[in-house]
Amino acid sequence: MSFKILALTKYGSLGGSSRYRFYQYLPYLKSQDFDITLAPLLDNQYVTGINRGSRNFTNVLMSYFQRLMRLISDRDYDLLWIEKELLPYVPAWLERMLIRNIPYAVDYDDAQFHIYDYYGTKLTKIFLAHKIDRVMAHAQLVIAGNKYIATRASKAGAKSIEIIPTVIDLDRYSIKTDGRNRAFNIGWIGSPGTSIYLRSIQSVFETLDRQQNCNFTFVGAGSLTLGNLDLTIKDWREQSEVADIKSFDVGIMPLDSTPWEEGKCGIKLIQYMACALPVVGTPIGVNQEIIAHGVNGFQASTLSEWTDYLSKLANDPRLCVQMGAAGRAMVEDKYCLQVTAPQVAQLLSGCI
């Protein structure tokens, strides 16, 4: 029996959350007789603009209109598979009217509810603070990227909740085998919007720049500058991201300590580990689960810990190899598409 599913993603295939939580699952789901139609809200042109620091609001308005028309006119689906919400900043009751009697599953890799109840304006908090709770409560299934999101779904009264971490496709990630660079290369991958976290450990980079023979390579950081540090900034490209990561000697994931960071998924860490790199990250949210301290990397809470752990790795190539191997083993065991794709297929079929 073929299941007809309309996947309502937030972004086109260039959007990180949509790519990892939806697009990469399509080949497997189609092999299991799922008939899936993709309908992103914001297309790749919009994503490219965001990465370049611009937003096209005409594009956004047209995107809202197109999604409205699809939901009103196209009803021939067994299930809606929704990324986060149908229409940002539109009340949950209106979304339910658009869905009507079609069952839906909703997927979160971020604490989307905090866009409204924590970061929102006063007016947003009044009218939309509990929007995502209501979306979760009426869903057939909530797929949560981590325990923090799952806990919120439970409090919201969701009928069914499953945790599926954000993962990578092992077939795309090979192990770094070319040994240590002449200068220890500290690497990060992300987007211009998340590069702000690198500023929080700028003094660490400055110390390492003075004391160690280090390079700093940041992929997708846009126009980031950090004082007088000599940075290598590369544009993110899907075709080159694995090769870029393999040029690192360690992968880092600094974070701030706010409720938003508690709900983030640690895909950066998983990408680094898939290439058999050691990792260093702030022990916030899911980072505490992914980083086995002293085994596949280090959890750094203070600036001095960041400096100490990165220096330790810079001075011990053998430890880097050992931790990298442990990280790769963890990815193969639980943070790869090869493990989660059958789980997602089973969950979606259970909603129909």
PDB file of C-alpha atoms in Angstrom, residues 145-305:
ATOM      1  CA  GLY A 145      15.144  16.295  17.956  1.00  0.00           C
ATOM      2  CA  ASN A 146      16.047  16.057  21.650  1.00  0.00           C
ATOM      3  CA  LYS A 147      14.726  15.606  25.183  1.00  0.00           C
ATOM      4  CA  TYR A 148      14.203  19.326  25.782  1.00  0.00           C
ATOM      5  CA  ILE A 149      11.728  19.554  22.910  1.00  0.00           C
ATOM      6  CA  ALA A 150      10.107  16.241  23.861  1.00  0.00           C
ATOM      7  CA  THR A 151       9.559  17.475  27.420  1.00  0.00           C
ATOM      8  CA  ARG A 152       7.773  20.560  26.108  1.00  0.00           C
ATOM      9  CA  ALA A 153       5.614  18.388  23.847  1.00  0.00           C
ATOM     10  CA  SER A 154       4.672  16.229  26.818  1.00  0.00           C
ATOM     11  CA  LYS A 155       3.678  19.277  28.870  1.00  0.00           C
ATOM     12  CA  ALA A 156       1.611  20.480  25.914  1.00  0.00           C
ATOM     13  CA  GLY A 157      -0.380  17.232  25.961  1.00  0.00           C
ATOM     14  CA  ALA A 158       0.915  15.708  22.726  1.00  0.00           C
ATOM     15  CA  LYS A 159      -0.647  12.315  21.955  1.00  0.00           C
ATOM     16  CA  SER A 160       2.542  10.623  20.765  1.00  0.00           C
ATOM     17  CA  ILE A 161       6.159  11.816  21.078  1.00  0.00           C
ATOM     18  CA  GLU A 162       9.292  10.251  19.683  1.00  0.00           C
ATOM     19  CA  ILE A 163      12.866  11.523  19.858  1.00  0.00           C
ATOM     20  CA  ILE A 164      14.789  11.285  16.596  1.00  0.00           C
ATOM     21  CA  PRO A 165      18.110  13.169  16.687  1.00  0.00           C
ATOM     22  CA  THR A 166      19.313  15.178  13.730  1.00  0.00           C
ATOM     23  CA  VAL A 167      21.710  12.853  11.921  1.00  0.00           C
ATOM     24  CA  ILE A 168      23.999  12.560   8.915  1.00  0.00           C
ATOM     25  CA  ASP A 169      24.163  10.096   6.024  1.00  0.00           C
ATOM     26  CA  LEU A 170      27.214   7.906   6.572  1.00  0.00           C
ATOM     27  CA  ASP A 171      27.528   7.381   2.828  1.00  0.00           C
ATOM     28  CA  ARG A 172      28.475  11.061   2.460  1.00  0.00           C
ATOM     29  CA  TYR A 173      31.034  11.196   5.290  1.00  0.00           C
ATOM     30  CA  SER A 174      34.431   9.557   5.056  1.00  0.00           C
ATOM     31  CA  ILE A 175      37.068   9.461   7.776  1.00  0.00           C
ATOM     32  CA  LYS A 176      39.919  11.969   7.850  1.00  0.00           C
ATOM     33  CA  THR A 177      43.057   9.978   7.086  1.00  0.00           C
ATOM     34  CA  ASP A 178      45.606  12.555   5.936  1.00  0.00           C
ATOM     35  CA  GLY A 179      47.035  13.238   9.395  1.00  0.00           C
ATOM     36  CA  ARG A 180      47.825  16.505  11.154  1.00  0.00           C
ATOM     37  CA  ASN A 181      48.143  19.776   9.314  1.00  0.00           C
ATOM     38  CA  ARG A 182      51.388  21.647   9.911  1.00  0.00           C
ATOM     39  CA  ALA A 183      49.381  24.175  11.901  1.00  0.00           C
ATOM     40  CA  PHE A 184      46.625  22.851  14.170  1.00  0.00           C
ATOM     41  CA  ASN A 185      43.408  23.773  12.357  1.00  0.00           C
ATOM     42  CA  ILE A 186      40.477  24.700  14.625  1.00  0.00           C
ATOM     43  CA  GLY A 187      37.290  24.422  12.586  1.00  0.00           C
ATOM     44  CA  TRP A 188      33.616  25.361  12.761  1.00  0.00           C
ATOM     45  CA  ILE A 189      30.728  24.959  10.305  1.00  0.00           C
ATOM     46  CA  GLY A 190      27.397  26.749  10.418  1.00  0.00           C
ATOM     47  CA  SER A 191      25.633  29.830   9.081  1.00  0.00           C
ATOM     48  CA  PRO A 192      26.046  33.605   9.437  1.00  0.00           C
ATOM     49  CA  GLY A 193      23.248  33.608  12.016  1.00  0.00           C
ATOM     50  CA  THR A 194      25.004  31.132  14.296  1.00  0.00           C
ATOM     51  CA  SER A 195      28.531  32.494  13.840  1.00  0.00           C
ATOM     52  CA  ILE A 196      27.811  34.883  16.722  1.00  0.00           C
ATOM     53  CA  TYR A 197      28.657  32.018  19.103  1.00  0.00           C
ATOM     54  CA  LEU A 198      32.262  32.195  17.947  1.00  0.00           C
ATOM     55  CA  ARG A 199      32.537  35.695  19.407  1.00  0.00           C
ATOM     56  CA  SER A 200      31.957  34.300  22.888  1.00  0.00           C
ATOM     57  CA  ILE A 201      35.340  32.524  22.760  1.00  0.00           C
ATOM     58  CA  GLN A 202      37.291  35.125  20.798  1.00  0.00           C
ATOM     59  CA  SER A 203      39.744  35.531  23.672  1.00  0.00           C
ATOM     60  CA  VAL A 204      40.436  31.786  23.522  1.00  0.00           C
ATOM     61  CA  PHE A 205      41.349  32.059  19.857  1.00  0.00           C
ATOM     62  CA  GLU A 206      43.594  35.034  20.620  1.00  0.00           C
ATOM     63  CA  THR A 207      45.403  33.111  23.347  1.00  0.00           C
ATOM     64  CA  LEU A 208      45.898  30.081  21.109  1.00  0.00           C
ATOM     65  CA  ASP A 209      47.069  32.316  18.291  1.00  0.00           C
ATOM     66  CA  ARG A 210      49.848  33.592  20.575  1.00  0.00           C
ATOM     67  CA  GLN A 211      50.767  30.318  22.247  1.00  0.00           C
ATOM     68  CA  GLN A 212      50.177  27.625  19.612  1.00  0.00           C
ATOM     69  CA  ASN A 213      50.700  27.213  15.898  1.00  0.00           C
ATOM     70  CA  CYS A 214      46.991  27.377  15.025  1.00  0.00           C
ATOM     71  CA  ASN A 215      44.771  28.156  12.056  1.00  0.00           C
ATOM     72  CA  PHE A 216      41.099  29.043  12.298  1.00  0.00           C
ATOM     73  CA  THR A 217      38.779  27.852   9.525  1.00  0.00           C
ATOM     74  CA  PHE A 218      35.097  28.804   9.728  1.00  0.00           C
ATOM     75  CA  VAL A 219      32.684  27.513   7.072  1.00  0.00           C
ATOM     76  CA  GLY A 220      29.492  29.464   6.471  1.00  0.00           C
ATOM     77  CA  ALA A 221      30.366  32.297   8.877  1.00  0.00           C
ATOM     78  CA  GLY A 222      29.593  35.042   6.372  1.00  0.00           C
ATOM     79  CA  SER A 223      31.455  38.297   6.993  1.00  0.00           C
ATOM     80  CA  LEU A 224      32.579  37.391  10.523  1.00  0.00           C
ATOM     81  CA  THR A 225      35.664  39.121  11.885  1.00  0.00           C
ATOM     82  CA  LEU A 226      37.283  38.536  15.267  1.00  0.00           C
ATOM     83  CA  GLY A 227      39.562  41.439  16.060  1.00  0.00           C
ATOM     84  CA  ASN A 228      42.920  41.072  14.332  1.00  0.00           C
ATOM     85  CA  LEU A 229      42.796  37.290  14.061  1.00  0.00           C
ATOM     86  CA  ASP A 230      43.682  35.846  10.686  1.00  0.00           C
ATOM     87  CA  LEU A 231      40.635  33.738   9.840  1.00  0.00           C
ATOM     88  CA  THR A 232      39.940  31.506   6.876  1.00  0.00           C
ATOM     89  CA  ILE A 233      36.251  32.019   6.039  1.00  0.00           C
ATOM     90  CA  LYS A 234      34.731  29.675   3.470  1.00  0.00           C
ATOM     91  CA  ASP A 235      31.275  29.822   1.932  1.00  0.00           C
ATOM     92  CA  TRP A 236      29.139  26.829   2.800  1.00  0.00           C
ATOM     93  CA  ARG A 237      28.478  24.528  -0.144  1.00  0.00           C
ATOM     94  CA  GLU A 238      26.831  21.151   0.106  1.00  0.00           C
ATOM     95  CA  GLN A 239      29.253  19.686  -2.417  1.00  0.00           C
ATOM     96  CA  SER A 240      32.340  20.722  -0.429  1.00  0.00           C
ATOM     97  CA  GLU A 241      31.201  20.668   3.215  1.00  0.00           C
ATOM     98  CA  VAL A 242      32.640  17.220   4.005  1.00  0.00           C
ATOM     99  CA  ALA A 243      35.997  18.068   2.427  1.00  0.00           C
ATOM    100  CA  ASP A 244      36.008  21.357   4.351  1.00  0.00           C
ATOM    101  CA  ILE A 245      35.372  19.548   7.645  1.00  0.00           C
ATOM    102  CA  LYS A 246      38.134  17.041   6.879  1.00  0.00           C
ATOM    103  CA  SER A 247      40.557  19.958   6.650  1.00  0.00           C
ATOM    104  CA  PHE A 248      39.962  20.593  10.378  1.00  0.00           C
ATOM    105  CA  ASP A 249      41.960  18.961  13.173  1.00  0.00           C
ATOM    106  CA  VAL A 250      39.219  19.621  15.741  1.00  0.00           C
ATOM    107  CA  GLY A 251      35.587  20.681  15.409  1.00  0.00           C
ATOM    108  CA  ILE A 252      34.084  23.154  17.852  1.00  0.00           C
ATOM    109  CA  MET A 253      30.568  24.106  18.922  1.00  0.00           C
ATOM    110  CA  PRO A 254      30.457  27.020  21.382  1.00  0.00           C
ATOM    111  CA  LEU A 255      26.998  28.069  22.580  1.00  0.00           C
ATOM    112  CA  ASP A 256      25.406  30.690  24.793  1.00  0.00           C
ATOM    113  CA  SER A 257      23.311  29.634  27.772  1.00  0.00           C
ATOM    114  CA  THR A 258      19.698  30.545  27.014  1.00  0.00           C
ATOM    115  CA  PRO A 259      16.533  28.455  26.586  1.00  0.00           C
ATOM    116  CA  TRP A 260      16.995  28.539  22.794  1.00  0.00           C
ATOM    117  CA  GLU A 261      20.352  26.783  23.018  1.00  0.00           C
ATOM    118  CA  GLU A 262      18.844  24.168  25.345  1.00  0.00           C
ATOM    119  CA  GLY A 263      16.642  23.079  22.453  1.00  0.00           C
ATOM    120  CA  LYS A 264      19.267  22.961  19.701  1.00  0.00           C
ATOM    121  CA  CYS A 265      20.370  19.738  18.030  1.00  0.00           C
ATOM    122  CA  GLY A 266      24.117  19.142  17.845  1.00  0.00           C
ATOM    123  CA  ILE A 267      24.462  18.484  14.119  1.00  0.00           C
ATOM    124  CA  LYS A 268      27.827  20.276  13.958  1.00  0.00           C
ATOM    125  CA  LEU A 269      29.295  17.870  16.470  1.00  0.00           C
ATOM    126  CA  ILE A 270      27.868  14.910  14.599  1.00  0.00           C
ATOM    127  CA  GLN A 271      29.340  16.140  11.310  1.00  0.00           C
ATOM    128  CA  TYR A 272      32.771  16.527  12.896  1.00  0.00           C
ATOM    129  CA  MET A 273      32.585  13.122  14.552  1.00  0.00           C
ATOM    130  CA  ALA A 274      31.472  11.467  11.302  1.00  0.00           C
ATOM    131  CA  CYS A 275      34.815  12.579   9.846  1.00  0.00           C
ATOM    132  CA  ALA A 276      36.609  11.121  12.897  1.00  0.00           C
ATOM    133  CA  LEU A 277      37.529  14.468  14.424  1.00  0.00           C
ATOM    134  CA  PRO A 278      37.728  15.203  18.152  1.00  0.00           C
ATOM    135  CA  VAL A 279      35.207  17.801  19.299  1.00  0.00           C
ATOM    136  CA  VAL A 280      35.027  20.552  21.897  1.00  0.00           C
ATOM    137  CA  GLY A 281      31.699  22.133  22.784  1.00  0.00           C
ATOM    138  CA  THR A 282      29.758  24.002  25.427  1.00  0.00           C
ATOM    139  CA  PRO A 283      27.854  21.540  27.662  1.00  0.00           C
ATOM    140  CA  ILE A 284      24.413  22.993  26.915  1.00  0.00           C
ATOM    141  CA  GLY A 285      21.408  20.887  25.954  1.00  0.00           C
ATOM    142  CA  VAL A 286      22.060  17.898  23.728  1.00  0.00           C
ATOM    143  CA  ASN A 287      25.792  18.677  23.555  1.00  0.00           C
ATOM    144  CA  GLN A 288      26.041  17.028  26.959  1.00  0.00           C
ATOM    145  CA  GLU A 289      24.797  13.751  25.454  1.00  0.00           C
ATOM    146  CA  ILE A 290      26.824  13.865  22.256  1.00  0.00           C
ATOM    147  CA  ILE A 291      30.167  14.797  23.807  1.00  0.00           C
ATOM    148  CA  ALA A 292      31.412  11.952  25.991  1.00  0.00           C
ATOM    149  CA  HIS A 293      33.876  14.032  27.996  1.00  0.00           C
ATOM    150  CA  GLY A 294      37.401  12.693  27.692  1.00  0.00           C
ATOM    151  CA  VAL A 295      36.295   9.991  25.231  1.00  0.00           C
ATOM    152  CA  ASN A 296      35.325  11.620  21.930  1.00  0.00           C
ATOM    153  CA  GLY A 297      36.077  15.203  22.947  1.00  0.00           C
ATOM    154  CA  PHE A 298      35.741  17.720  25.736  1.00  0.00           C
ATOM    155  CA  GLN A 299      32.927  19.702  27.320  1.00  0.00           C
ATOM    156  CA  ALA A 300      34.232  23.231  27.933  1.00  0.00           C
ATOM    157  CA  SER A 301      32.252  25.440  30.320  1.00  0.00           C
ATOM    158  CA  THR A 302      34.722  28.288  30.865  1.00  0.00           C
ATOM    159  CA  LEU A 303      37.161  30.220  28.711  1.00  0.00           C
ATOM    160  CA  SER A 304      40.084  28.627  30.544  1.00  0.00           C
ATOM    161  CA  GLU A 305      38.664  25.160  29.836  1.00  0.00           C
TER     162      GLU A 305
END
